[in-house]
PDB file of C-alpha atoms in Angstrom:
ATOM      1  CA  MET A   1      -0.123  -0.041  -0.068  1.00 43.00           C
ATOM      2  CA  LYS A   2       1.327   3.173  -1.010  1.00 46.00           C
ATOM      3  CA  ASP A   3       1.545   6.253   1.477  1.00 52.00           C
ATOM      4  CA  SER A   4       3.211   9.428   1.254  1.00 53.00           C
ATOM      5  CA  GLY A   5       5.739   8.052  -1.582  1.00 60.00           C
ATOM      6  CA  SER A   6       6.767   5.037   0.536  1.00 68.00           C
ATOM      7  CA  TYR A   7       5.608   1.795   0.543  1.00 76.00           C
ATOM      8  CA  GLN A   8       3.519   0.493   4.195  1.00 81.00           C
ATOM      9  CA  PRO A   9       2.732  -2.949   5.152  1.00 86.00           C
ATOM     10  CA  TYR A  10      -1.096  -3.670   5.446  1.00 84.00           C
ATOM     11  CA  SER A  11      -2.422  -3.418   8.813  1.00 86.00           C
ATOM     12  CA  TYR A  12      -4.170  -6.475  10.637  1.00 85.00           C
ATOM     13  CA  PHE A  13      -7.435  -5.584   9.459  1.00 78.00           C
ATOM     14  CA  GLN A  14      -6.424  -4.482   6.002  1.00 83.00           C
ATOM     15  CA  LEU A  15      -4.695  -7.497   5.233  1.00 87.00           C
ATOM     16  CA  MET A  16      -8.172  -9.472   6.787  1.00 87.00           C
ATOM     17  CA  GLU A  17     -10.138  -7.514   4.066  1.00 84.00           C
ATOM     18  CA  VAL A  18      -8.296  -7.756   1.050  1.00 87.00           C
ATOM     19  CA  SER A  19      -7.596 -12.076   1.822  1.00 91.00           C
ATOM     20  CA  LEU A  20     -11.717 -12.379   2.362  1.00 89.00           C
ATOM     21  CA  ARG A  21     -12.595 -10.259  -0.625  1.00 86.00           C
ATOM     22  CA  GLU A  22      -9.788 -12.261  -2.644  1.00 90.00           C
ATOM     23  CA  LEU A  23     -10.958 -15.487  -1.392  1.00 90.00           C
ATOM     24  CA  LEU A  24     -14.890 -14.456  -2.143  1.00 88.00           C
ATOM     25  CA  VAL A  25     -13.793 -13.820  -5.826  1.00 89.00           C
ATOM     26  CA  GLU A  26     -11.720 -16.860  -6.112  1.00 92.00           C
ATOM     27  CA  LYS A  27     -14.290 -19.162  -5.259  1.00 92.00           C
ATOM     28  CA  GLY A  28     -16.928 -17.584  -7.420  1.00 92.00           C
ATOM     29  CA  VAL A  29     -19.125 -16.191  -4.248  1.00 91.00           C
ATOM     30  CA  LEU A  30     -18.978 -12.885  -5.604  1.00 89.00           C
ATOM     31  CA  THR A  31     -17.282 -10.680  -8.311  1.00 90.00           C
ATOM     32  CA  GLU A  32     -15.208  -7.966  -8.097  1.00 89.00           C
ATOM     33  CA  GLU A  33     -17.978  -5.926  -9.302  1.00 90.00           C
ATOM     34  CA  GLN A  34     -20.214  -6.964  -6.709  1.00 86.00           C
ATOM     35  CA  ILE A  35     -17.720  -6.029  -3.914  1.00 83.00           C
ATOM     36  CA  ALA A  36     -17.230  -2.808  -5.562  1.00 82.00           C
ATOM     37  CA  ALA A  37     -20.612  -1.972  -6.268  1.00 81.00           C
ATOM     38  CA  THR A  38     -21.527  -2.818  -2.368  1.00 74.00           C
ATOM     39  CA  VAL A  39     -18.592  -0.505  -0.882  1.00 75.00           C
ATOM     40  CA  GLU A  40     -20.184   1.988  -2.832  1.00 77.00           C
ATOM     41  CA  ASP A  41     -23.465   1.857  -1.554  1.00 74.00           C
ATOM     42  CA  ILE A  42     -22.066   1.484   2.090  1.00 72.00           C
ATOM     43  CA  ARG A  43     -20.025   4.935   1.043  1.00 74.00           C
ATOM     44  CA  SER A  44     -23.154   6.523  -0.500  1.00 72.00           C
ATOM     45  CA  ARG A  45     -25.064   6.220   2.817  1.00 76.00           C
ATOM     46  CA  THR A  46     -24.795   9.837   4.762  1.00 85.00           C
ATOM     47  CA  PRO A  47     -26.493  11.412   7.274  1.00 94.00           C
ATOM     48  CA  GLU A  48     -28.042  13.526   4.309  1.00 95.00           C
ATOM     49  CA  ARG A  49     -30.549  10.625   4.010  1.00 94.00           C
ATOM     50  CA  GLY A  50     -31.527  10.683   7.472  1.00 96.00           C
ATOM     51  CA  ALA A  51     -31.968  14.430   7.375  1.00 97.00           C
ATOM     52  CA  ARG A  52     -34.429  13.832   4.158  1.00 97.00           C
ATOM     53  CA  VAL A  53     -36.693  11.831   6.807  1.00 98.00           C
ATOM     54  CA  VAL A  54     -37.144  14.137   9.064  1.00 98.00           C
ATOM     55  CA  ALA A  55     -37.546  17.133   7.061  1.00 98.00           C
ATOM     56  CA  ARG A  56     -40.379  15.195   5.110  1.00 98.00           C
ATOM     57  CA  ALA A  57     -42.120  14.595   8.532  1.00 98.00           C
ATOM     58  CA  TRP A  58     -41.724  18.335   9.115  1.00 98.00           C
ATOM     59  CA  VAL A  59     -43.746  19.186   6.195  1.00 98.00           C
ATOM     60  CA  ASP A  60     -46.034  16.569   5.762  1.00 98.00           C
ATOM     61  CA  SER A  61     -47.657  15.564   8.762  1.00 97.00           C
ATOM     62  CA  ASP A  62     -49.283  12.282   7.310  1.00 98.00           C
ATOM     63  CA  PHE A  63     -46.017  11.090   6.367  1.00 98.00           C
ATOM     64  CA  ARG A  64     -44.854  11.951   9.993  1.00 98.00           C
ATOM     65  CA  ALA A  65     -47.569   9.833  11.487  1.00 98.00           C
ATOM     66  CA  ARG A  66     -46.494   6.889   9.122  1.00 98.00           C
ATOM     67  CA  LEU A  67     -43.053   7.592  10.053  1.00 98.00           C
ATOM     68  CA  ILE A  68     -43.791   7.050  13.884  1.00 98.00           C
ATOM     69  CA  ALA A  69     -45.983   3.985  13.393  1.00 98.00           C
ATOM     70  CA  ASN A  70     -43.596   2.132  11.388  1.00 96.00           C
ATOM     71  CA  GLY A  71     -40.111   3.780  10.582  1.00 96.00           C
ATOM     72  CA  THR A  72     -38.940   1.055   8.006  1.00 94.00           C
ATOM     73  CA  ARG A  73     -42.014   1.669   5.688  1.00 95.00           C
ATOM     74  CA  ALA A  74     -42.149   4.963   5.795  1.00 96.00           C
ATOM     75  CA  CYS A  75     -38.459   5.425   5.190  1.00 95.00           C
ATOM     76  CA  GLU A  76     -38.966   2.984   1.822  1.00 94.00           C
ATOM     77  CA  GLU A  77     -41.732   5.223   0.668  1.00 95.00           C
ATOM     78  CA  LEU A  78     -38.733   7.252   0.064  1.00 95.00           C
ATOM     79  CA  GLY A  79     -36.988   5.052  -1.610  1.00 92.00           C
ATOM     80  CA  LEU A  80     -34.667   4.362   1.526  1.00 91.00           C
ATOM     81  CA  ASP A  81     -33.940   0.881   2.031  1.00 84.00           C
ATOM     82  CA  VAL A  82     -34.012  -0.796   5.488  1.00 84.00           C
ATOM     83  CA  PRO A  83     -33.012  -4.568   5.333  1.00 79.00           C
ATOM     84  CA  ALA A  84     -34.345  -6.665   7.599  1.00 73.00           C
ATOM     85  CA  LEU A  85     -34.495  -4.128  10.561  1.00 82.00           C
ATOM     86  CA  ARG A  86     -37.400  -2.576  12.635  1.00 92.00           C
ATOM     87  CA  LEU A  87     -36.862   1.527  12.304  1.00 95.00           C
ATOM     88  CA  VAL A  88     -38.391   2.852  15.258  1.00 96.00           C
ATOM     89  CA  VAL A  89     -38.694   6.501  15.310  1.00 98.00           C
ATOM     90  CA  VAL A  90     -38.906   8.744  18.311  1.00 98.00           C
ATOM     91  CA  GLU A  91     -40.399  12.028  18.203  1.00 98.00           C
ATOM     92  CA  ASN A  92     -38.988  14.973  20.827  1.00 98.00           C
ATOM     93  CA  THR A  93     -41.623  17.168  21.952  1.00 98.00           C
ATOM     94  CA  PRO A  94     -41.379  20.439  24.409  1.00 97.00           C
ATOM     95  CA  ALA A  95     -42.052  18.081  27.182  1.00 98.00           C
ATOM     96  CA  VAL A  96     -39.672  14.938  26.341  1.00 98.00           C
ATOM     97  CA  HIS A  97     -35.806  14.822  24.572  1.00 98.00           C
ATOM     98  CA  ASN A  98     -34.994  11.269  23.218  1.00 98.00           C
ATOM     99  CA  MET A  99     -31.460  10.177  22.827  1.00 98.00           C
ATOM    100  CA  VAL A 100     -29.917   6.842  21.413  1.00 97.00           C
ATOM    101  CA  VAL A 101     -27.291   4.306  22.669  1.00 97.00           C
ATOM    102  CA  CYS A 102     -26.407   0.798  22.025  1.00 94.00           C
ATOM    103  CA  THR A 103     -25.077  -0.259  25.093  1.00 93.00           C
ATOM    104  CA  LEU A 104     -23.751  -3.642  23.978  1.00 88.00           C
ATOM    105  CA  CYS A 105     -21.781  -2.163  20.857  1.00 83.00           C
ATOM    106  CA  SER A 106     -22.787   0.304  18.324  1.00 80.00           C
ATOM    107  CA  CYS A 107     -26.037  -0.789  16.680  1.00 89.00           C
ATOM    108  CA  TYR A 108     -27.069   2.051  14.705  1.00 87.00           C
ATOM    109  CA  PRO A 109     -29.123   3.038  11.956  1.00 89.00           C
ATOM    110  CA  ARG A 110     -26.299   3.081   9.383  1.00 89.00           C
ATOM    111  CA  MET A 111     -28.645   2.803   6.065  1.00 89.00           C
ATOM    112  CA  LEU A 112     -29.647   6.362   7.400  1.00 93.00           C
ATOM    113  CA  LEU A 113     -26.887   7.770   8.845  1.00 94.00           C
ATOM    114  CA  GLY A 114     -23.864   6.332   7.398  1.00 90.00           C
ATOM    115  CA  ILE A 115     -20.822   5.148   9.298  1.00 87.00           C
ATOM    116  CA  PRO A 116     -21.431   5.933  13.308  1.00 90.00           C
ATOM    117  CA  PRO A 117     -18.970   8.253  14.924  1.00 92.00           C
ATOM    118  CA  ASP A 118     -16.280   6.893  17.398  1.00 92.00           C
ATOM    119  CA  TRP A 119     -17.561   8.716  19.990  1.00 95.00           C
ATOM    120  CA  TYR A 120     -21.065   6.691  19.526  1.00 94.00           C
ATOM    121  CA  LYS A 121     -18.951   3.167  19.608  1.00 92.00           C
ATOM    122  CA  SER A 122     -16.970   4.234  22.671  1.00 94.00           C
ATOM    123  CA  ARG A 123     -17.449   2.224  26.156  1.00 94.00           C
ATOM    124  CA  ASN A 124     -17.453   5.933  27.881  1.00 95.00           C
ATOM    125  CA  TYR A 125     -20.854   6.965  25.734  1.00 96.00           C
ATOM    126  CA  ARG A 126     -22.481   3.450  25.900  1.00 95.00           C
ATOM    127  CA  SER A 127     -22.283   3.298  29.416  1.00 94.00           C
ATOM    128  CA  ARG A 128     -22.834   7.098  30.717  1.00 97.00           C
ATOM    129  CA  ALA A 129     -25.400   7.552  27.969  1.00 97.00           C
ATOM    130  CA  VAL A 130     -27.897   5.371  30.387  1.00 96.00           C
ATOM    131  CA  ARG A 131     -26.920   6.234  33.816  1.00 96.00           C
ATOM    132  CA  GLU A 132     -26.088   9.896  33.398  1.00 97.00           C
ATOM    133  CA  PRO A 133     -27.817  11.245  29.936  1.00 98.00           C
ATOM    134  CA  ARG A 134     -28.381  14.691  31.246  1.00 97.00           C
ATOM    135  CA  ALA A 135     -24.469  15.176  32.148  1.00 97.00           C
ATOM    136  CA  VAL A 136     -23.335  13.459  28.480  1.00 98.00           C
ATOM    137  CA  LEU A 137     -25.933  15.744  26.823  1.00 98.00           C
ATOM    138  CA  SER A 138     -24.632  18.804  28.616  1.00 98.00           C
ATOM    139  CA  GLU A 139     -20.762  17.564  26.999  1.00 97.00           C
ATOM    140  CA  PHE A 140     -22.322  17.916  23.676  1.00 97.00           C
ATOM    141  CA  GLY A 141     -23.196  21.379  24.656  1.00 97.00           C
ATOM    142  CA  LEU A 142     -27.009  20.213  25.070  1.00 98.00           C
ATOM    143  CA  ASP A 143     -28.232  21.808  28.374  1.00 97.00           C
ATOM    144  CA  LEU A 144     -32.214  21.002  28.565  1.00 97.00           C
ATOM    145  CA  SER A 145     -34.107  22.521  31.216  1.00 96.00           C
ATOM    146  CA  GLN A 146     -35.300  19.986  34.183  1.00 96.00           C
ATOM    147  CA  GLU A 147     -38.471  19.813  33.283  1.00 97.00           C
ATOM    148  CA  ILE A 148     -37.845  18.476  29.936  1.00 98.00           C
ATOM    149  CA  LYS A 149     -37.859  14.542  30.516  1.00 98.00           C
ATOM    150  CA  ILE A 150     -34.830  12.337  28.825  1.00 98.00           C
ATOM    151  CA  ARG A 151     -35.597   9.333  27.311  1.00 98.00           C
ATOM    152  CA  VAL A 152     -32.763   6.794  26.485  1.00 98.00           C
ATOM    153  CA  HIS A 153     -33.366   4.420  23.720  1.00 97.00           C
ATOM    154  CA  ASP A 154     -31.156   1.271  23.834  1.00 96.00           C
ATOM    155  CA  SER A 155     -30.462  -0.042  19.974  1.00 94.00           C
ATOM    156  CA  THR A 156     -30.667  -3.575  19.526  1.00 90.00           C
ATOM    157  CA  ALA A 157     -29.234  -6.135  16.412  1.00 86.00           C
ATOM    158  CA  ASP A 158     -32.857  -6.266  14.856  1.00 89.00           C
ATOM    159  CA  MET A 159     -34.102  -3.062  16.214  1.00 93.00           C
ATOM    160  CA  ARG A 160     -32.853   0.804  15.485  1.00 94.00           C
ATOM    161  CA  TYR A 161     -33.951   4.093  16.711  1.00 96.00           C
ATOM    162  CA  LEU A 162     -34.210   7.345  15.047  1.00 97.00           C
ATOM    163  CA  VAL A 163     -35.063  10.820  16.560  1.00 98.00           C
ATOM    164  CA  LEU A 164     -37.367  12.916  15.129  1.00 98.00           C
ATOM    165  CA  PRO A 165     -36.047  16.228  16.280  1.00 98.00           C
ATOM    166  CA  MET A 166     -38.556  19.382  16.795  1.00 98.00           C
ATOM    167  CA  ARG A 167     -38.510  21.766  14.299  1.00 98.00           C
ATOM    168  CA  PRO A 168     -36.896  24.906  15.045  1.00 97.00           C
ATOM    169  CA  ALA A 169     -38.871  27.956  15.326  1.00 96.00           C
ATOM    170  CA  GLY A 170     -38.116  30.400  12.548  1.00 95.00           C
ATOM    171  CA  THR A 171     -38.472  28.122   9.886  1.00 97.00           C
ATOM    172  CA  ALA A 172     -41.995  28.194   8.603  1.00 95.00           C
ATOM    173  CA  GLY A 173     -41.967  28.651   4.831  1.00 95.00           C
ATOM    174  CA  TRP A 174     -38.916  26.994   4.459  1.00 97.00           C
ATOM    175  CA  SER A 175     -38.325  24.230   1.427  1.00 97.00           C
ATOM    176  CA  GLU A 176     -37.784  20.455   2.427  1.00 97.00           C
ATOM    177  CA  GLU A 177     -33.919  20.807   1.102  1.00 97.00           C
ATOM    178  CA  ARG A 178     -33.686  24.007   3.305  1.00 97.00           C
ATOM    179  CA  LEU A 179     -34.714  22.013   6.113  1.00 98.00           C
ATOM    180  CA  ALA A 180     -33.213  19.039   5.936  1.00 98.00           C
ATOM    181  CA  ALA A 181     -29.820  21.071   5.490  1.00 97.00           C
ATOM    182  CA  ILE A 182     -30.168  22.077   8.866  1.00 98.00           C
ATOM    183  CA  VAL A 183     -30.803  18.284  10.177  1.00 98.00           C
ATOM    184  CA  THR A 184     -27.178  16.844  11.622  1.00 97.00           C
ATOM    185  CA  ARG A 185     -26.588  13.190  12.506  1.00 97.00           C
ATOM    186  CA  ASP A 186     -26.381  14.251  16.100  1.00 98.00           C
ATOM    187  CA  CYS A 187     -29.871  15.607  15.949  1.00 98.00           C
ATOM    188  CA  MET A 188     -30.750  12.205  14.606  1.00 98.00           C
ATOM    189  CA  ILE A 189     -29.312  10.465  17.511  1.00 98.00           C
ATOM    190  CA  GLY A 190     -30.393  13.043  20.389  1.00 98.00           C
ATOM    191  CA  VAL A 191     -27.154  14.567  21.373  1.00 98.00           C
ATOM    192  CA  ALA A 192     -28.045  17.725  19.288  1.00 98.00           C
ATOM    193  CA  THR A 193     -30.831  19.637  18.123  1.00 97.00           C
ATOM    194  CA  PRO A 194     -31.387  21.615  14.975  1.00 97.00           C
ATOM    195  CA  LYS A 195     -30.982  25.543  14.637  1.00 95.00           C
ATOM    196  CA  ALA A 196     -32.336  28.027  12.174  1.00 93.00           C
ATOM    197  CA  SER A 197     -29.488  29.630  10.528  1.00 76.00           C
TER     198      SER A 197
END
């Protein structure tokens, strides 16, 4: 592998990836093209997908109701495949703020949010989000009133959560595209709130 003009040996995980890929191709299980297409699909999964879902829910109350009733099916309406998973959408309100964690590993709606951030996978976040969510949120710069109840949702291998944040004041009349631009990955995990800018 070439790096800055010099050759560096593969890391353990790079070597495992190359070995497995070559074996799958050699045995005829997959083709190079299939692998390349899958890798490209994974790379195309970004938080902008989830932001589209949130923005649609903000402007279309019927879609919002369907999203909360069955997140998987509602996402499929937008052409977003949520394979073999139950997507549960939890809605923030003036009285309740939701946040998501996976206490066992890093289960996360990758198909809507892309690759999880390192902090989401960290033991620190996974343990503290459940025990002291208000303190964790404060460390993210989100200080909520004591009157607001915080609900922490623990993802599992077959169920993922997505936070539907509250639409910020001052966004009336905004297009769906403009609304989607203010929805960040952290808003959909519940450690931030969208801001009208």
